[in-house]
Every structure is written in C-alpha cells, then in structure tokens.
Coordinates of N, CA and C in Angstrom, one line a residue:
X277 N 15.3 5.9 -11.8 CA 14.1 6.7 -11.8 C 13.7 7.0 -10.5
X278 N 12.9 8.0 -10.2 CA 12.4 8.3 -8.9 C 11.1 7.6 -8.5
X279 N 10.7 7.6 -7.3 CA 9.4 7.0 -6.9 C 8.6 8.0 -6.0
X280 N 7.3 7.8 -6.3 CA 6.4 8.7 -5.4 C 5.6 7.9 -4.5
X281 N 5.4 8.2 -3.4 CA 4.5 7.4 -2.4 C 3.5 8.4 -1.7
X282 N 2.3 7.7 -1.5 CA 1.3 8.3 -0.8 C 1.0 7.3 0.4
X283 N 1.2 7.8 1.6 CA 0.8 6.8 2.8 C 0.0 7.7 3.7
X284 N -1.4 7.2 3.8 CA -2.3 8.1 4.4 C -2.2 9.4 4.0
X285 N -2.1 10.4 4.6 CA -2.0 11.8 4.1 C -0.7 12.4 3.8
X286 N 0.4 11.6 3.8 CA 1.8 11.9 3.7 C 2.2 11.5 2.3
X287 N 2.8 12.5 1.6 CA 3.3 12.4 0.2 C 4.8 12.6 0.2
X288 N 5.4 11.6 -0.2 CA 6.9 11.6 -0.5 C 7.4 11.3 -1.8
X289 N 8.5 12.0 -2.2 CA 9.0 11.9 -3.5 C 10.5 11.5 -3.4
X290 N 10.9 10.5 -4.1 CA 12.2 10.3 -4.3 C 12.8 9.3 -3.1
X291 N 13.8 8.6 -3.6 CA 14.3 7.4 -2.6 C 14.7 8.0 -1.3
X292 N 15.4 9.0 -1.3 CA 15.9 9.7 0.0 C 14.8 9.9 1.0
X293 N 13.8 10.6 0.5 CA 12.5 10.8 1.2 C 11.9 9.7 1.6
X294 N 11.7 8.7 0.8 CA 11.2 7.3 1.2 C 11.9 6.7 2.4
X295 N 13.2 6.6 2.2 CA 14.0 6.1 3.3 C 13.8 6.8 4.6
X296 N 13.7 8.2 4.5 CA 13.7 8.9 5.7 C 12.2 8.7 6.4
X297 N 11.2 8.7 5.5 CA 9.8 8.4 5.8 C 9.9 7.1 6.5
X298 N 10.3 5.9 5.9 CA 10.4 4.6 6.6 C 11.1 4.6 7.9
X299 N 12.1 5.2 7.9 CA 13.0 5.3 9.3 C 12.1 5.9 10.4
X300 N 11.4 7.0 10.2 CA 10.7 7.7 11.2 C 9.4 6.9 11.4
X301 N 8.8 6.3 10.5 CA 7.7 5.4 10.7 C 7.9 4.2 11.7
X302 N 9.2 3.6 11.3 CA 9.5 2.4 12.2 C 10.0 2.8 13.6
X303 N 10.3 4.1 13.8 CA 10.9 4.6 15.0 C 9.5 4.8 16.0
X304 N 8.4 5.2 15.2 CA 7.2 5.3 16.0 C 6.3 4.1 16.0
X305 N 6.3 3.3 15.2 CA 5.5 2.1 15.1 C 6.3 1.0 15.6
X306 N 6.4 0.6 16.9 CA 7.1 -0.3 17.5 C 6.6 -1.7 17.4
X307 N 7.4 -2.7 17.5 CA 7.1 -4.2 17.4 C 6.2 -4.5 16.3
X308 N 6.4 -3.7 15.2 CA 5.7 -3.9 13.9 C 5.6 -5.3 13.3
X309 N 4.4 -5.7 13.1 CA 4.2 -7.2 12.6 C 3.3 -7.1 11.4
X310 N 3.6 -7.5 10.1 CA 2.9 -7.1 8.8 C 2.4 -8.5 8.3
X311 N 1.3 -8.5 7.7 CA 0.8 -9.5 6.7 C 0.3 -8.8 5.4
X312 N 0.7 -9.3 4.3 CA 0.1 -8.8 3.1 C -0.4 -9.9 2.3
X313 N -1.5 -9.5 1.6 CA -2.1 -10.6 0.6 C -2.3 -10.0 -0.8
X314 N -1.8 -10.8 -1.8 CA -1.9 -10.4 -3.1 C -3.6 -10.2 -3.4
X315 N -3.8 -9.2 -4.2 CA -5.2 -8.9 -4.6 C -5.3 -9.3 -6.2
X316 N -4.6 -8.4 -6.8 CA -4.6 -8.7 -8.3 C -3.4 -8.0 -9.0
X317 N -3.2 -8.2 -10.3 CA -2.2 -7.4 -11.0 C -2.6 -7.3 -12.4
X318 N -2.0 -6.3 -13.1 CA -2.2 -6.0 -14.5 C -1.1 -5.2 -15.0
X319 N -0.4 -5.7 -16.1 CA 0.8 -5.2 -16.6 C 1.8 -4.9 -15.6
X320 N 2.1 -3.7 -15.4 CA 3.2 -3.3 -14.4 C 2.7 -2.9 -13.0
X321 N 1.4 -3.2 -12.8 CA 0.9 -2.8 -11.4 C 0.4 -4.1 -10.6
X322 N 0.5 -3.9 -9.3 CA 0.0 -5.0 -8.4 C -0.8 -4.2 -7.2
X323 N -1.7 -4.9 -6.8 CA -2.6 -4.4 -5.6 C -2.5 -5.4 -4.6
X324 N -2.3 -4.9 -3.4 CA -2.3 -6.0 -2.2 C -3.2 -5.4 -1.2
X325 N -3.8 -6.3 -0.3 CA -4.4 -6.0 1.0 C -3.5 -6.3 2.0
X326 N -3.6 -5.5 3.1 CA -2.6 -5.7 4.2 C -3.3 -5.5 5.7
X327 N -2.6 -6.0 6.6 CA -2.8 -5.7 8.1 C -1.7 -5.8 8.8
X328 N -1.6 -4.9 9.6 CA -0.4 -4.9 10.5 C -0.7 -4.3 11.9
X329 N 0.1 -4.7 12.9 CA 0.0 -4.3 14.3 C 1.2 -3.8 14.8
X330 N 1.1 -2.7 15.7 CA 2.2 -2.1 16.3 C 1.8 -1.3 17.5
X331 N 2.7 -1.0 18.3 CA 2.4 -0.3 19.5 C 3.2 1.1 19.4
X332 N 2.6 2.0 20.1 CA 3.4 3.3 20.2 C 4.3 3.4 21.5
X333 N 4.8 4.7 21.5 CA 5.8 4.6 22.7 C 5.3 4.6 24.1
X334 N 3.9 4.8 24.1 CA 3.3 4.8 25.5 C 2.8 3.4 25.7
X335 N 2.8 2.5 24.7 CA 2.5 1.2 24.9 C 1.0 0.7 24.5
X336 N 0.4 1.8 23.7 CA -1.0 1.5 23.1 C -0.8 0.8 21.9
X337 N -1.5 -0.3 21.7 CA -1.5 -1.3 20.5 C -2.5 -0.8 19.5
X338 N -2.2 -1.0 18.2 CA -3.1 -0.6 17.1 C -3.0 -1.7 16.1
X339 N -4.1 -1.9 15.4 CA -4.1 -2.7 14.1 C -4.4 -1.7 13.0
X340 N -3.7 -1.8 12.0 CA -3.9 -1.1 10.7 C -4.1 -1.9 9.7
X341 N -5.0 -1.6 8.8 CA -5.4 -2.4 7.6 C -5.8 -1.5 6.5
X342 N -5.6 -2.1 5.2 CA -6.0 -1.3 4.2 C -5.5 -1.9 2.7
X343 N -5.3 -1.1 1.9 CA -4.9 -1.5 0.4 C -3.8 -0.8 0.0
X344 N -3.0 -1.4 -0.8 CA -1.7 -0.8 -1.4 C -1.8 -1.0 -2.9
X345 N -1.4 0.0 -3.6 CA -1.4 -0.2 -5.2 C 0.2 0.2 -5.4
X346 N 0.7 -0.7 -6.2 CA 2.2 -0.4 -6.6 C 2.4 -0.5 -8.0
X347 N 3.1 0.4 -8.6 CA 3.5 0.5 -10.0 C 5.0 0.5 -10.3
X348 N 5.4 -0.3 -11.2 CA 6.9 -0.5 -11.4 C 7.3 -0.1 -12.9
X349 N 8.6 0.2 -12.9 CA 9.2 0.6 -14.2 C 9.6 -0.7 -15.0
X350 N 10.1 -0.5 -16.1 CA 10.6 -1.7 -16.9 C 11.8 -2.5 -16.3
X351 N 12.5 -2.0 -15.3 CA 13.6 -2.6 -14.6 C 13.2 -3.2 -13.2
X352 N 11.9 -3.0 -12.9 CA 11.3 -3.6 -11.8 C 11.2 -2.7 -10.6
X353 N 11.9 -1.5 -10.7 CA 11.9 -0.5 -9.7 C 10.4 0.1 -9.4
X354 N 10.0 0.2 -8.2 CA 8.9 0.8 -7.9 C 8.8 2.4 -8.1
X355 N 7.8 2.7 -9.0 CA 7.7 4.1 -9.3 C 6.6 4.9 -8.6
X356 N 5.7 4.1 -8.2 CA 4.6 4.7 -7.4 C 4.0 3.6 -6.4
X357 N 3.5 4.2 -5.1 CA 3.0 3.4 -4.2 C 1.8 4.3 -3.5
X358 N 0.7 3.8 -3.6 CA -0.4 4.6 -2.9 C -0.9 3.6 -1.9
X359 N -1.1 4.1 -0.6 CA -1.6 3.2 0.5 C -2.8 3.9 1.2
X360 N -3.9 3.3 1.3 CA -5.0 3.8 2.1 C -5.1 2.8 3.3
X361 N -4.9 3.6 4.4 CA -4.8 2.8 5.7 C -5.7 3.4 6.8
X362 N -6.3 2.3 7.6 CA -7.1 2.7 8.7 C -6.6 2.1 9.9
X363 N -6.5 2.8 11.0 CA -6.0 2.3 12.2 C -7.1 2.3 13.4
X364 N -6.9 1.2 14.1 CA -7.9 1.1 15.2 C -7.0 0.6 16.5
X365 N -7.5 1.2 17.6 CA -6.8 0.9 18.9 C -7.2 -0.5 19.3
X366 N -6.4 -1.2 19.7 CA -6.6 -2.5 20.2 C -5.8 -2.8 21.6
X367 N -6.3 -3.9 22.3 CA -5.6 -4.3 23.5 C -4.5 -5.3 23.1
X368 N -3.5 -5.4 23.8 CA -2.4 -6.2 23.5 C -2.9 -7.7 23.4
X369 N -3.9 -8.1 24.2 CA -4.5 -9.5 24.2 C -5.3 -9.7 22.9
X370 N -5.6 -8.6 22.1 CA -6.4 -8.8 20.9 C -5.5 -9.1 19.7
X371 N -4.2 -9.0 19.9 CA -3.2 -9.1 18.7 C -3.5 -10.4 18.0
X372 N -3.5 -10.6 16.7 CA -3.6 -11.8 16.0 C -2.4 -12.0 15.0
X373 N -1.6 -11.1 14.7 CA -0.6 -11.1 13.7 C 0.8 -11.4 14.4
X374 N 1.3 -12.6 14.0 CA 2.7 -13.0 14.3 C 2.8 -12.8 15.9
X375 N 1.9 -13.3 16.6 CA 2.2 -13.4 18.0 C 3.1 -14.5 18.4
X376 N 3.6 -14.6 19.7 CA 4.6 -15.4 20.0 C 4.4 -16.9 19.6
X377 N 3.3 -17.4 19.7 CA 3.0 -18.9 19.4 C 2.7 -19.0 17.9
X378 N 3.0 -18.1 17.0 CA 2.9 -18.2 15.6 C 1.8 -17.4 15.1
X379 N 1.9 -17.2 13.8 CA 0.7 -16.5 13.1 C -0.7 -17.0 13.3
X380 N -1.5 -16.1 13.4 CA -3.0 -16.6 13.4 C -3.8 -16.0 12.3
X381 N -3.3 -16.0 11.1 CA -4.0 -15.3 10.0 C -5.4 -15.7 9.8
X382 N -5.6 -16.9 10.0 CA -7.1 -17.3 9.8 C -8.1 -16.6 10.8
X383 N -7.6 -16.1 12.0 CA -8.2 -15.6 12.9 C -8.3 -14.0 12.8
X384 N -7.6 -13.5 11.8 CA -7.4 -12.0 11.8 C -8.6 -11.3 11.2
X385 N -9.3 -10.5 12.1 CA -10.5 -9.9 11.5 C -10.3 -9.0 10.3
X386 N -9.1 -8.7 10.0 CA -8.7 -7.8 8.9 C -9.1 -8.4 7.6
X387 N -9.1 -9.7 7.5 CA -9.3 -10.6 6.3 C -10.8 -10.9 6.1
X388 N -11.7 -10.8 7.0 CA -13.0 -11.2 6.8 C -13.8 -9.9 6.2

C-alpha cells in the first residue's frame, strides 16, 4: 500500500516521493538532531510531539517543534503521516538537543 504525508505545506504521496522528500530535507537540514515523545494512541494511530535542531548551509541554527500523527495498515506500514511544524531561529549556543556533552531534554524549552 501507498503512504501519504503532509509536512508543513508539502504534500507527498507514495514511497518514492517520500524517499525523495526525505533526501532533500536532510540535504538542507544539516546536523539534524531529533527528539520525539509519545503522546497517545488509539487503534492504528499514534500521536507524538517532537523537537529537532538543525542548521542550514549558511550556518544559521533552527529549532523546530510540533506534532505528528501517524496511521498504520494491518501489516504495520505507515499509510498516513501529518506533521505540523514551527521553526524558530536560534544561536548555536542555544542548542539543547543532543549536544556534544549529551542530551539535555529536561532543559528543552519545546517540552514545557
């Protein structure tokens, strides 16, 4: 079965489009560090909260945070993913996710 994704204002359908979307995203979002936290589930659906940090090719750092909703088929394949994401510019010194001396999740402002 195919899968449909919404990521911000981008809509992709099918595993090939999803792979291409992710390859492009990870080419633009450098040094990507991610944390996800389980929110809830029902039947074949899961909701998570997330926060991640990345920099662009000019060196500007960002923190993105939001919610994702996932839906799975009877074999466990994801059939739908919807992500609502907000980005804010940060200084490198403001990073809190998986920095060199270890994760600082308790200090992450995205979880408060």
